[in-house]
Short mmCIF file of N, CA and C in Angstrom, two decimals:
data_model
loop_
_atom_site.label_atom_id
_atom_site.label_comp_id
_atom_site.label_asym_id
_atom_site.label_seq_id
_atom_site.Cartn_x
_atom_site.Cartn_y
_atom_site.Cartn_z
N MET V 1 -11.83 -35.89 53.79
CA MET V 1 -10.37 -35.93 53.27
C MET V 1 -9.22 -35.71 53.96
N ALA V 2 -8.17 -36.31 54.31
CA ALA V 2 -7.03 -36.10 54.87
C ALA V 2 -5.76 -35.91 54.00
N LEU V 3 -5.17 -35.11 54.16
CA LEU V 3 -3.91 -34.90 53.33
C LEU V 3 -2.88 -35.14 54.61
N TYR V 4 -1.86 -35.98 54.29
CA TYR V 4 -0.56 -35.97 55.48
C TYR V 4 0.66 -35.50 54.71
N TRP V 5 1.60 -34.81 55.52
CA TRP V 5 2.85 -34.54 55.42
C TRP V 5 3.78 -35.43 56.49
N PRO V 6 4.19 -36.84 56.36
CA PRO V 6 4.98 -37.44 57.24
C PRO V 6 5.89 -37.06 57.71
N ASP V 7 6.82 -36.51 56.89
CA ASP V 7 7.91 -36.06 57.70
C ASP V 7 7.88 -34.81 58.64
N GLN V 8 6.89 -34.22 58.42
CA GLN V 8 6.58 -33.05 59.38
C GLN V 8 5.55 -33.63 60.33
N LYS V 9 5.14 -34.62 60.33
CA LYS V 9 4.18 -35.25 60.95
C LYS V 9 2.95 -34.35 61.43
N VAL V 10 2.32 -33.75 60.26
CA VAL V 10 1.19 -32.99 60.17
C VAL V 10 0.05 -33.51 59.38
N ALA V 11 -1.29 -33.28 59.46
CA ALA V 11 -2.09 -33.61 58.73
C ALA V 11 -3.22 -32.88 58.61
N LEU V 12 -4.06 -32.72 57.65
CA LEU V 12 -4.99 -31.75 57.33
C LEU V 12 -6.29 -32.81 57.17
N ASP V 13 -7.28 -32.41 57.92
CA ASP V 13 -8.55 -33.23 57.67
C ASP V 13 -9.75 -32.26 57.47
N ILE V 14 -10.27 -32.46 56.24
CA ILE V 14 -11.66 -31.73 55.95
C ILE V 14 -12.59 -32.65 56.67
N VAL V 15 -13.08 -32.17 57.88
CA VAL V 15 -13.92 -32.77 58.67
C VAL V 15 -15.48 -33.00 58.06
N ASP V 16 -15.87 -32.14 57.21
CA ASP V 16 -17.44 -32.57 56.67
C ASP V 16 -17.40 -32.83 55.55
N ASP V 17 -16.24 -33.75 55.01
CA ASP V 17 -16.35 -34.25 53.57
C ASP V 17 -16.83 -35.57 53.79
N ALA V 18 -18.18 -35.75 53.45
CA ALA V 18 -18.87 -36.95 53.50
C ALA V 18 -18.46 -37.97 52.74
N LEU V 19 -17.53 -38.08 51.76
CA LEU V 19 -17.15 -39.09 51.03
C LEU V 19 -15.95 -39.48 51.49
N ALA V 20 -15.30 -39.14 52.64
CA ALA V 20 -13.94 -39.49 52.93
C ALA V 20 -13.78 -39.97 54.31
N GLU V 21 -12.75 -40.71 54.65
CA GLU V 21 -12.57 -41.10 55.73
C GLU V 21 -11.77 -40.09 56.84
N HIS V 22 -11.86 -39.96 57.93
CA HIS V 22 -11.56 -38.77 58.69
C HIS V 22 -10.51 -39.26 59.60
N ILE V 23 -9.41 -38.48 60.09
CA ILE V 23 -8.46 -38.78 61.26
C ILE V 23 -9.60 -38.87 62.47
N GLY V 24 -9.44 -40.02 63.25
CA GLY V 24 -10.08 -40.34 64.51
C GLY V 24 -9.03 -40.24 65.58
N PRO V 25 -9.52 -40.33 66.87
CA PRO V 25 -8.64 -40.70 67.84
C PRO V 25 -7.85 -41.80 67.66
N GLY V 26 -6.71 -41.97 67.92
CA GLY V 26 -5.62 -43.04 67.94
C GLY V 26 -5.21 -43.45 66.47
N ASP V 27 -5.83 -42.63 65.38
CA ASP V 27 -5.52 -43.09 64.09
C ASP V 27 -4.01 -42.68 63.71
N LEU V 28 -3.39 -41.71 64.38
CA LEU V 28 -2.21 -41.23 64.31
C LEU V 28 -1.31 -41.41 65.51
N PRO V 29 -0.02 -41.55 65.63
CA PRO V 29 0.79 -41.30 66.80
C PRO V 29 0.51 -40.04 67.43
N SER V 30 0.63 -39.88 68.85
CA SER V 30 0.36 -38.90 69.52
C SER V 30 1.17 -37.59 69.15
N ASP V 31 2.51 -37.81 68.58
CA ASP V 31 3.20 -36.39 68.26
C ASP V 31 2.79 -35.95 66.88
N TRP V 32 1.94 -36.52 66.28
CA TRP V 32 1.21 -35.65 65.22
C TRP V 32 0.37 -34.63 65.24
N ARG V 33 0.52 -33.60 64.56
CA ARG V 33 -0.47 -32.41 64.62
C ARG V 33 -1.63 -32.46 63.64
N VAL V 34 -2.76 -32.25 63.94
CA VAL V 34 -3.84 -32.17 62.90
C VAL V 34 -4.59 -31.05 62.63
N LEU V 35 -4.85 -30.46 61.55
CA LEU V 35 -5.58 -29.25 61.18
C LEU V 35 -6.64 -29.58 60.69
N ARG V 36 -7.75 -29.22 61.64
CA ARG V 36 -9.29 -29.60 61.02
C ARG V 36 -9.86 -28.50 60.46
N VAL V 37 -10.40 -28.79 59.12
CA VAL V 37 -10.97 -27.73 58.71
C VAL V 37 -12.40 -28.01 58.05
N THR V 38 -13.05 -27.18 57.58
CA THR V 38 -14.34 -27.68 57.05
C THR V 38 -14.49 -27.21 55.59
N ALA V 39 -15.47 -27.61 54.79
CA ALA V 39 -15.47 -27.32 53.47
C ALA V 39 -15.76 -26.24 53.02
N ALA V 40 -16.41 -25.39 53.82
CA ALA V 40 -16.59 -24.04 53.73
C ALA V 40 -15.50 -23.52 53.62
N GLN V 41 -14.51 -23.52 54.42
CA GLN V 41 -13.41 -22.99 54.57
C GLN V 41 -12.43 -23.19 53.36
N VAL V 42 -12.46 -24.30 52.81
CA VAL V 42 -11.80 -24.67 51.74
C VAL V 42 -12.47 -24.36 50.57
N ASP V 43 -13.54 -23.75 50.40
CA ASP V 43 -14.42 -23.09 49.27
C ASP V 43 -14.46 -21.66 49.29
N ASN V 44 -13.62 -20.85 50.30
CA ASN V 44 -13.62 -19.68 50.46
C ASN V 44 -12.53 -19.05 50.41
N LEU V 45 -12.08 -18.25 49.43
CA LEU V 45 -10.47 -17.48 49.10
C LEU V 45 -9.78 -17.23 50.76
N GLU V 46 -10.51 -16.48 51.26
CA GLU V 46 -9.83 -16.03 52.87
C GLU V 46 -9.61 -16.97 53.81
N GLY V 47 -10.55 -18.20 53.71
CA GLY V 47 -10.45 -19.30 54.45
C GLY V 47 -9.39 -20.19 53.82
N MET V 48 -9.02 -20.34 52.62
CA MET V 48 -8.08 -21.21 52.19
C MET V 48 -6.62 -20.43 52.48
N ARG V 49 -6.48 -19.09 52.14
CA ARG V 49 -5.38 -18.40 52.76
C ARG V 49 -4.98 -18.67 54.16
N GLN V 50 -5.93 -18.52 54.97
CA GLN V 50 -5.66 -18.81 56.56
C GLN V 50 -5.32 -20.30 56.76
N ILE V 51 -5.94 -21.29 55.88
CA ILE V 51 -5.56 -22.83 56.14
C ILE V 51 -3.74 -22.75 55.55
N GLY V 52 -3.90 -22.03 54.36
CA GLY V 52 -2.50 -22.06 54.19
C GLY V 52 -1.51 -21.70 55.05
N ASP V 53 -1.71 -20.44 55.46
CA ASP V 53 -0.71 -19.55 56.41
C ASP V 53 -0.93 -20.56 57.63
N THR V 54 -1.96 -21.50 58.30
CA THR V 54 -1.76 -22.41 59.11
C THR V 54 -0.88 -23.27 58.88
N LEU V 55 -0.90 -23.96 57.87
CA LEU V 55 -0.30 -25.01 57.28
C LEU V 55 1.20 -24.66 57.41
N CYS V 56 1.56 -23.59 56.65
CA CYS V 56 3.03 -23.03 56.88
C CYS V 56 3.63 -23.13 57.95
N ILE V 57 2.86 -22.53 59.15
CA ILE V 57 3.52 -22.67 60.28
C ILE V 57 3.52 -23.81 60.82
N MET V 58 2.81 -25.09 60.65
CA MET V 58 2.70 -26.11 61.08
C MET V 58 4.10 -27.10 60.76
N LEU V 59 4.22 -26.54 59.48
CA LEU V 59 5.26 -27.19 58.38
C LEU V 59 6.61 -26.81 58.62
N GLY V 60 6.61 -25.41 59.35
CA GLY V 60 7.97 -24.91 59.91
C GLY V 60 8.00 -24.17 58.79
N VAL V 61 7.50 -23.49 57.90
CA VAL V 61 7.80 -22.47 56.89
C VAL V 61 7.28 -21.38 57.03
N ASP V 62 7.66 -20.05 56.52
CA ASP V 62 7.09 -18.74 56.98
C ASP V 62 6.11 -18.55 55.78
N PRO V 63 4.85 -18.15 56.55
CA PRO V 63 3.75 -17.62 55.24
C PRO V 63 4.54 -16.80 54.39
N PRO V 64 3.75 -16.96 53.34
CA PRO V 64 4.13 -16.00 52.08
C PRO V 64 3.78 -14.59 52.58
N GLU V 65 4.71 -13.37 52.09
CA GLU V 65 4.13 -12.24 52.24
C GLU V 65 3.02 -11.70 51.42
N LYS V 66 2.00 -11.31 51.98
CA LYS V 66 0.89 -10.86 50.99
C LYS V 66 1.09 -9.68 50.28
N THR V 67 2.07 -9.58 49.37
CA THR V 67 1.95 -8.31 48.52
C THR V 67 0.74 -8.06 47.45
N PRO V 68 0.64 -7.34 46.88
CA PRO V 68 -0.60 -6.89 45.93
C PRO V 68 -0.21 -8.00 44.84
N GLU V 69 0.62 -8.45 44.32
CA GLU V 69 0.92 -9.28 43.07
C GLU V 69 0.84 -10.61 43.75
N TRP V 70 1.08 -10.83 45.06
CA TRP V 70 0.97 -12.48 45.62
C TRP V 70 -0.85 -12.59 45.76
N LEU V 71 -1.19 -11.50 46.09
CA LEU V 71 -2.82 -11.70 46.36
C LEU V 71 -3.43 -12.05 45.21
N GLU V 72 -3.20 -11.15 44.24
CA GLU V 72 -3.75 -11.14 42.94
C GLU V 72 -3.40 -12.58 41.89
N ALA V 73 -2.41 -13.16 42.16
CA ALA V 73 -1.95 -14.56 41.51
C ALA V 73 -2.60 -15.63 42.66
N ASN V 74 -2.78 -15.31 43.83
CA ASN V 74 -3.40 -16.53 44.94
C ASN V 74 -5.16 -16.29 44.34
N GLU V 75 -5.51 -15.24 44.04
CA GLU V 75 -7.03 -15.36 43.83
C GLU V 75 -7.05 -16.10 42.53
N ARG V 76 -6.19 -15.58 41.37
CA ARG V 76 -6.21 -16.14 40.16
C ARG V 76 -6.36 -17.85 40.34
N LEU V 77 -5.17 -18.32 40.90
CA LEU V 77 -5.19 -19.57 41.04
C LEU V 77 -6.19 -20.37 41.95
N PHE V 78 -6.79 -19.59 42.95
CA PHE V 78 -7.95 -20.08 43.72
C PHE V 78 -9.03 -20.55 42.76
N ASN V 79 -9.30 -19.33 41.94
CA ASN V 79 -10.51 -19.36 41.02
C ASN V 79 -10.30 -20.24 39.85
N ALA V 80 -9.04 -20.74 39.36
CA ALA V 80 -8.88 -21.69 38.53
C ALA V 80 -9.16 -23.05 38.74
N LEU V 81 -8.77 -23.15 40.17
CA LEU V 81 -8.79 -24.48 40.87
C LEU V 81 -10.21 -24.83 41.06
N ARG V 82 -11.02 -23.84 41.45
CA ARG V 82 -12.42 -24.09 41.58
C ARG V 82 -13.34 -24.38 40.32
N THR V 83 -12.74 -24.05 39.26
CA THR V 83 -13.54 -24.07 37.90
C THR V 83 -13.67 -25.52 37.52
N PRO V 84 -14.62 -25.93 37.22
CA PRO V 84 -15.07 -27.39 36.75
C PRO V 84 -13.87 -27.54 35.47
N LEU V 85 -13.37 -28.74 35.31
CA LEU V 85 -12.46 -29.02 34.19
C LEU V 85 -13.40 -29.01 32.86
N TRP V 86 -14.75 -29.32 32.87
CA TRP V 86 -15.31 -29.36 31.60
C TRP V 86 -15.75 -28.21 30.93
N LEU V 87 -15.51 -27.00 31.75
CA LEU V 87 -15.79 -25.46 31.04
C LEU V 87 -14.95 -25.08 30.35
#
C-alpha cells in the first residue's frame, strides 16, 4: 500500500503488503521522498508513533508533544482503528 502527499512530494509505502502495488525505482520523480515501512511497524503502537513522527518531519510539521494526555488518546485511537468494524 502506498499513500501520497503530492504537495510535499512525500509517499509512504508499506513494503510487505502483498495485496498492494509498491513504489518502485522510477515510479516517482527523483525529488520525492519515500518512507518505507513494514506491516509489523504499522500494527504496533510504538511503531505507528515512530512512523507518525517521521511523516511529520518529512511533511514539514513538528511532531506532537507526547504529553500523558496525548499518549492516552493516541493509544485509544490506535486500538479503536485496529478493532474490526463488525465487533
